[in-house]
Coordinates of C-alpha atoms and ligand atoms in Angstrom, one line a residue:
X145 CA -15.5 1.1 9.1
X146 CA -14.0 4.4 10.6
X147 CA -10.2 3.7 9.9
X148 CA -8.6 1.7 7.5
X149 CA -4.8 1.7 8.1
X150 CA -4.3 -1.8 7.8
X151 CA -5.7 -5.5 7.7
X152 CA -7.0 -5.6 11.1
X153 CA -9.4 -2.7 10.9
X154 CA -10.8 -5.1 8.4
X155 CA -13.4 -8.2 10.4
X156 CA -13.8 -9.9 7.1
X157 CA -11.1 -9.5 4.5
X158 CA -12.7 -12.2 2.2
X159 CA -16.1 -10.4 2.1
X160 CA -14.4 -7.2 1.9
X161 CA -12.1 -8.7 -1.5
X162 CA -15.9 -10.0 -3.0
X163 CA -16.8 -6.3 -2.3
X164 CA -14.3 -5.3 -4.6
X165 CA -15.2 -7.5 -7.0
X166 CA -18.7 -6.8 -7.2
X167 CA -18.1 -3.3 -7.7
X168 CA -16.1 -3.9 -10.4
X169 CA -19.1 -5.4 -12.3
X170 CA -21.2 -2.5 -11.2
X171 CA -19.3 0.4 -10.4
X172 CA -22.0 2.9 -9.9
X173 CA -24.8 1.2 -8.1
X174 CA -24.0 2.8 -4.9
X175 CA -24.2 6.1 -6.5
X176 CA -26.5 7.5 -3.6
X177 CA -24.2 6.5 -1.0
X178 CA -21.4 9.7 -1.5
X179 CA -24.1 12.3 -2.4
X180 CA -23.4 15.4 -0.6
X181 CA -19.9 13.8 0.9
X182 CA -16.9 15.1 0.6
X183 CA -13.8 13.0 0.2
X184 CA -10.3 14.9 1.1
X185 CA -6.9 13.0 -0.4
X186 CA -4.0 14.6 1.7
X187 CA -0.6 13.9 0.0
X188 CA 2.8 14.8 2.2
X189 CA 4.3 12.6 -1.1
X190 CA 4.2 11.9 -4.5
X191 CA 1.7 9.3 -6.2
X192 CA -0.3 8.3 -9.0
X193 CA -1.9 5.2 -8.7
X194 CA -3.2 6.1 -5.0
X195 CA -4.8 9.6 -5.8
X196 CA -6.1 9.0 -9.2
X197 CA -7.5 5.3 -8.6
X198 CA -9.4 7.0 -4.6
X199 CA -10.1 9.6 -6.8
X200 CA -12.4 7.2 -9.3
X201 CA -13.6 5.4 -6.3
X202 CA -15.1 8.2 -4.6
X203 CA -16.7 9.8 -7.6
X204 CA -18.1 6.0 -8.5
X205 CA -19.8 6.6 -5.4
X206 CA -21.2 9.7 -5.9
X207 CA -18.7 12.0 -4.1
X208 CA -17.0 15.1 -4.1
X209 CA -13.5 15.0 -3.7
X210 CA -10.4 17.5 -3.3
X211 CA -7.1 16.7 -3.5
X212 CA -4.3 18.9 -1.9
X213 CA -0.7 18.0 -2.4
X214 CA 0.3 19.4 1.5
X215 CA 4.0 18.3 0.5
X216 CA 4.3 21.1 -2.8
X217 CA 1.4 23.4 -1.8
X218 CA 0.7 23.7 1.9
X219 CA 1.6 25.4 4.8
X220 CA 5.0 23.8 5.9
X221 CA 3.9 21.5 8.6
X222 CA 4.8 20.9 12.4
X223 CA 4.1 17.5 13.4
X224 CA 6.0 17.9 17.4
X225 CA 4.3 19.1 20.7
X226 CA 5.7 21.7 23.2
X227 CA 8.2 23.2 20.3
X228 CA 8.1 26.9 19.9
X229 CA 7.7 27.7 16.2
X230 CA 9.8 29.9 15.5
X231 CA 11.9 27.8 12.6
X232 CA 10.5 26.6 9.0
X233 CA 7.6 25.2 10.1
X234 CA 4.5 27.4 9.6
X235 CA 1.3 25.4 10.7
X236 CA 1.1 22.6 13.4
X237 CA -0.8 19.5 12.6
X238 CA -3.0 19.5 15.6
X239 CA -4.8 23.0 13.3
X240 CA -4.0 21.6 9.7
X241 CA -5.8 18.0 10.5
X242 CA -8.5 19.4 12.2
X243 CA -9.9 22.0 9.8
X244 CA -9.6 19.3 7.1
X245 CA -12.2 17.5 9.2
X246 CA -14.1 20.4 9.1
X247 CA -14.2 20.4 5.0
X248 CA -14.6 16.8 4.5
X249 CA -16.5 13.2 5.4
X250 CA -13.8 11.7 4.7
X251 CA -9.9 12.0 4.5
X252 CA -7.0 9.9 3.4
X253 CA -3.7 10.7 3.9
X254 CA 0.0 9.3 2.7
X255 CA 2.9 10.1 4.7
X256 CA 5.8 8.3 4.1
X257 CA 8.3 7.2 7.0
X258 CA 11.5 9.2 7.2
X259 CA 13.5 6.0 7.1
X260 CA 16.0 7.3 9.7
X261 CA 14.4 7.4 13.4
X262 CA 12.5 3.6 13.6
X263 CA 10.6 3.8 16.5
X264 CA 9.0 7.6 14.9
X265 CA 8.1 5.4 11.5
X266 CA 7.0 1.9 13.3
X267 CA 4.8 4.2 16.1
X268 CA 3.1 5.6 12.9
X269 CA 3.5 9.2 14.2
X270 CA 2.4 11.4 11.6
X271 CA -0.8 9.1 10.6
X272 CA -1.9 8.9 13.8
X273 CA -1.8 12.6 14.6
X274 CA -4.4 13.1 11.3
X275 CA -6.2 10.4 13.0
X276 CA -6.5 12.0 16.5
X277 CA -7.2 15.6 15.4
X278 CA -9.3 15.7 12.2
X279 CA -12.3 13.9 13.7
X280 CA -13.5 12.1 10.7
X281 CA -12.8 8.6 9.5
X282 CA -9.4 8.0 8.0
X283 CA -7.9 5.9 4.9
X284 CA -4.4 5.2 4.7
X285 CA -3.4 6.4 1.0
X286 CA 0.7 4.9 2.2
X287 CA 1.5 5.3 5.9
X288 CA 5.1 5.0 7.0
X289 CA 4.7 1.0 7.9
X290 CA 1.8 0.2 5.7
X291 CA 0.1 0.4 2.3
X292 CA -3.2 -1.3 2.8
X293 CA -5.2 -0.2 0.0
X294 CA -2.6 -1.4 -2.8
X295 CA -2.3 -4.9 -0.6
X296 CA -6.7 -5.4 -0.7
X297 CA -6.1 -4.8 -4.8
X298 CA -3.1 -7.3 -4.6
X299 CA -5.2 -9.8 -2.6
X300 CA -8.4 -9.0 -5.1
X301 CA -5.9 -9.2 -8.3
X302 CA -4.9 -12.8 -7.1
X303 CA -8.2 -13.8 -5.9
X304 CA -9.7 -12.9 -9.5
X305 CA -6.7 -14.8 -11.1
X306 CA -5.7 -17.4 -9.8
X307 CA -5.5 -21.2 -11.3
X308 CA -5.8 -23.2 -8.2
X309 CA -7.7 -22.8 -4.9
X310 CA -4.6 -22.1 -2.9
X311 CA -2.0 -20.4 -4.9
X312 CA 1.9 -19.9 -4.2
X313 CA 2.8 -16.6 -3.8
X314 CA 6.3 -15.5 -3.6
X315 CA 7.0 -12.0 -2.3
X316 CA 10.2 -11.6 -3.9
X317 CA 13.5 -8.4 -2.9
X318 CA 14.2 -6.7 -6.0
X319 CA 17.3 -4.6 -6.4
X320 CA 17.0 -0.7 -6.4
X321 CA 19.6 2.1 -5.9
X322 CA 17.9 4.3 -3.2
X323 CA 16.9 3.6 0.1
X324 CA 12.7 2.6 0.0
X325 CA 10.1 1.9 2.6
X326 CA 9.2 -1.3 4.1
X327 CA 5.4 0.0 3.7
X328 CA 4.9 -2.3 0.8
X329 CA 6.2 -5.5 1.7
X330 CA 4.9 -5.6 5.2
X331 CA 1.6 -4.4 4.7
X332 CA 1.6 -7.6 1.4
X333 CA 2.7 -9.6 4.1
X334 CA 0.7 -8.9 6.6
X335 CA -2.4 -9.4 3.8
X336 CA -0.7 -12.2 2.6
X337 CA -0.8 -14.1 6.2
X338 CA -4.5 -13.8 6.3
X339 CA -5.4 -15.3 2.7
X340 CA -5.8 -18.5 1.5
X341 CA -2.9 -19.0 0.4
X342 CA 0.6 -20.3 0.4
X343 CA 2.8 -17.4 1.0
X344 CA 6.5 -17.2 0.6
X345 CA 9.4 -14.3 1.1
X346 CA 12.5 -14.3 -0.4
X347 CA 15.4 -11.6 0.4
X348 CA 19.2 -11.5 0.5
X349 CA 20.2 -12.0 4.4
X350 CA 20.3 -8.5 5.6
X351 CA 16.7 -7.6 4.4
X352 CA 15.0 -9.3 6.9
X353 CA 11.4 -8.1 7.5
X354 CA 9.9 -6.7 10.6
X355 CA 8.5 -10.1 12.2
X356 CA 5.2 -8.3 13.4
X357 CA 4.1 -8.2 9.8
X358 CA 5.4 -11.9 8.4
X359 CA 4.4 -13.9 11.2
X360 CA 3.2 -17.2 9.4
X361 CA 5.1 -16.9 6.3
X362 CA 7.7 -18.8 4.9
X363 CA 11.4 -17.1 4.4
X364 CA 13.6 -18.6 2.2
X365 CA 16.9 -16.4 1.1
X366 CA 17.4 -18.7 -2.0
X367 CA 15.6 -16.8 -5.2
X368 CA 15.4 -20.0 -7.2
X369 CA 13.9 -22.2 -4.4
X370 CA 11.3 -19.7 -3.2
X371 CA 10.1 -19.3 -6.4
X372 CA 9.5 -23.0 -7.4
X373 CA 6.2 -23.8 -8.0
X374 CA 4.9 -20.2 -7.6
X375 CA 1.6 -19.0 -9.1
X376 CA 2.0 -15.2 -8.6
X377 CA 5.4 -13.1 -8.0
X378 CA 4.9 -10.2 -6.0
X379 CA 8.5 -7.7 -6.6
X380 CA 9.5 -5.3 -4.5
X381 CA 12.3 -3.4 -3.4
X382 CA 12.9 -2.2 0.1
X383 CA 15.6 -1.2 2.8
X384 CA 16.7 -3.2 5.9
X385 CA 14.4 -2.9 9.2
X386 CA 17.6 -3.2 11.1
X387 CA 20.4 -1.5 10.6
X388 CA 16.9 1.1 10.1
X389 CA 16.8 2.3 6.3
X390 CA 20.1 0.9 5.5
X391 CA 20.9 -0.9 2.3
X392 CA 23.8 -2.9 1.3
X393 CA 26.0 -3.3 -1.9
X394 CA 25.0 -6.0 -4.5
X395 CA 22.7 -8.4 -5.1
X396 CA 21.7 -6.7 -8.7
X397 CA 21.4 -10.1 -9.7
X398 CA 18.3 -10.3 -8.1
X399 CA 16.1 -8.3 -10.8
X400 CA 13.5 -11.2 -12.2
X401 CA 13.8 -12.1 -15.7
X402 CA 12.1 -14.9 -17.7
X403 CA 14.7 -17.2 -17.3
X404 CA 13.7 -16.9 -13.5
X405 CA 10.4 -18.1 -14.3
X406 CA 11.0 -21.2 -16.1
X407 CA 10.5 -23.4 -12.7
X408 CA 7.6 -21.7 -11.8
X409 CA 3.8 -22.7 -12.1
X410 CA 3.5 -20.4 -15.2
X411 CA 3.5 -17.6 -13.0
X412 CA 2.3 -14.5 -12.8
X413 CA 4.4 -10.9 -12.3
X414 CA 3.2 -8.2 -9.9
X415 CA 4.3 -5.0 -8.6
X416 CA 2.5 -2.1 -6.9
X417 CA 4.7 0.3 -9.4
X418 CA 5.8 2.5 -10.0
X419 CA 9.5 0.5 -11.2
X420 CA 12.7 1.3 -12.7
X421 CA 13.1 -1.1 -15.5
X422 CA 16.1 -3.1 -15.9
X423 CA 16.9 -2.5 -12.1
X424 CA 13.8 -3.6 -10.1
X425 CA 12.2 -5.5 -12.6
X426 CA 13.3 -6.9 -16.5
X427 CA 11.9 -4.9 -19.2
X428 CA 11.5 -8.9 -20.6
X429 CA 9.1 -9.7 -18.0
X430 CA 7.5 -6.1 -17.8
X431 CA 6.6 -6.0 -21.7
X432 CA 6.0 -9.9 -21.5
X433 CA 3.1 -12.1 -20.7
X434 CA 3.5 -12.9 -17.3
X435 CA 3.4 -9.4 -16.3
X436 CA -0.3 -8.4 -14.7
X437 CA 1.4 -5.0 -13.3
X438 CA -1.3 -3.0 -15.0
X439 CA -4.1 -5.0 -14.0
X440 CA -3.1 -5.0 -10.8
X441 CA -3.3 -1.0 -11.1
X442 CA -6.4 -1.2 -12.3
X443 CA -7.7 -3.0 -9.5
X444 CA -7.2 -0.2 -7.2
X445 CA -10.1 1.2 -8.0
X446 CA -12.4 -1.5 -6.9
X447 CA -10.4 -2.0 -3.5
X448 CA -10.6 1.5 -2.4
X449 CA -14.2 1.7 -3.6
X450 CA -15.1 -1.0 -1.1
X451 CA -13.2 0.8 1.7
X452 CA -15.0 4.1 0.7
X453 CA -18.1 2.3 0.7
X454 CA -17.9 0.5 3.9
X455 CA -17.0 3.9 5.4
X456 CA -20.3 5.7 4.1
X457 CA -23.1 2.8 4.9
X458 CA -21.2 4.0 8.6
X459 CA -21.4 7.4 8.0
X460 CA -25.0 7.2 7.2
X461 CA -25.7 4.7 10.3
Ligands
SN0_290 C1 7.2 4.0 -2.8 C2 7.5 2.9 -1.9 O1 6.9 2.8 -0.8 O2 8.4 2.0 -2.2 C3 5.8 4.0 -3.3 C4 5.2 2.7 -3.8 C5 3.8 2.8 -4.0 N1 8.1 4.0 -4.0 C6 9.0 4.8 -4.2 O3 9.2 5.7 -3.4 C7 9.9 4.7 -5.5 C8 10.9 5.8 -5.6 C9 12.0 5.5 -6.6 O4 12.8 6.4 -6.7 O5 12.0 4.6 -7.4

């Protein structure tokens, strides 16, 4: 594998999920694989989950890692051709990605969309300029469409939990008071469609999903209905696709509590995190039993170390 920026740059997701699982029973069995690699993890945003979980995943393997927050410490960056550079911007990103590839084996970037020009989010602009110019293979760490390394650990999570062969699971809206990517919920989606399992959405009318990524999922805009039944509820808050980034007044009564649950197949809670309590999600449910939010965190780890590791049997090919 020499990109991973979303399900399709993956031929086998179900090998690729018992990957993950494997190397959580033996995390450091492929030791040899990173020595004398070097992985970069580029952040133009926050995280935590992301860099510290790629960060245990790489030195599982035997790696060296650096980590540069671009966003708080680098260079302001350009990311537009054929602009003269005389404003903030100090270093272009054609330079910038390509001396990274210089330094490392390796590199995964996040870049979040700007939630205000669609087509420069949905065309992935910023992603695929680190792609074109550094040279090396790529992870996405959070692109401005996708977040593919959190939806293998979802997939894994519910793969290692579930009760039943084919579980329900119900991606669910969840109220928030800022404006939020669609990164999460599409790239679940899109993970979603290609497991065995029976996958639901469920959103006020207005938050309707880019169709690209739930093609072959069910979309019901009645919380109680969608989550009948379910095995695992995946809560998320996002803006509209269309009008682009917007979000509209109300709907707080969509926050999942227990009492939500009581028609459901004892399900269980998820959420990439991080979450405001007692907007996105019920403190009830977050301190309860249902919730595997932590888990799920956990499992981070073992789905980027496949990624990593796939990347290195290719770099050593
Ligand atoms: C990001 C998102 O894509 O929704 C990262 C999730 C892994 N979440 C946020 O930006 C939360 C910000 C907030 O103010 O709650």
């Amino acid at each position: 594998m020499k990109l991973f920026s979303s399900v399709y740059d993956v031929p086998n997701v179900k090998a690729l999920v018992d990957e993950a699982l494997q190397l959580k029973q033996n995390p450091y069995s492929y030791q040899h694989l990173g020595k004398n690699k070097t992985m970069a993890l580029v952040f133009l945003n926050p995280s935590l989950r992301t860099r510290m979980s790629t960060q245990k995943a790489a030195l599982n393997l035997g790696m060296n890692v650096m980590v540069l927050n671009m966003d708080k410490e680098g260079w302001a960056l350009e990311l537009r051709d054929n602009v003269i550079m005389n404003g903030n911007s100090v270093e272009h990103i054609r330079e910038a990605a390509a001396v990274m590839g210089q330094y490392a084996d390796i590199i995964g970037v996040r870049s979040f969309p700007g939630l205000k020009i669609r087509e420069e989010d949905y065309n992935e602009m910023i992603f695929n300029k680190f792609v074109q110019f550094c040279g090396v293979p790529v992870v996405s760490l959070e692109s401005a469409t996708r977040h593919p390394l959190q939806s293998l650990a979802d997939l894994v999570t519910i793969e290692e939990l579930k009760t039943r062969e084919r579980p329900k699971v119900v991606l669910t809206w969840a109220p928030h008071v800022k404006s939020l990517p669609q990164a999460v919920p599409n790239s679940f989606a899109e993970w979603m469609c290609k497991a065995d399992v029976d996958f639901v959405i469920t959103h006020p009318k207005g938050y309707e999903l880019c169709t690209d990524f739930t093609n072959g999922a069910t979309i019901i805009n009645n919380q109680d209905e969608a989550l009948a039944d379910a095995d695992f509820i995946y809560v998320k808050n996002w803006s509209a696709y269309e009008p682009y980034g917007k979000i509209f007044p109300g709907n707080g009564d969509w926050m999942l509590t227990n009492e939500k649950l009581k028609g459901t197949n004892n399900a269980k809670v998820m959420h990439c995190l991080p979450v405001r309590r007692d907007l996105e999600l019920s403190s009830e449910i977050l301190d309860g039993a249902s919730s595997i939010v932590v888990h799920e965190a956990a499992n981070r780890v073992w789905a980027a170390q496949a990624v990593l590791k796939r990347m290195l049997e290719k770099l050593s090919d």
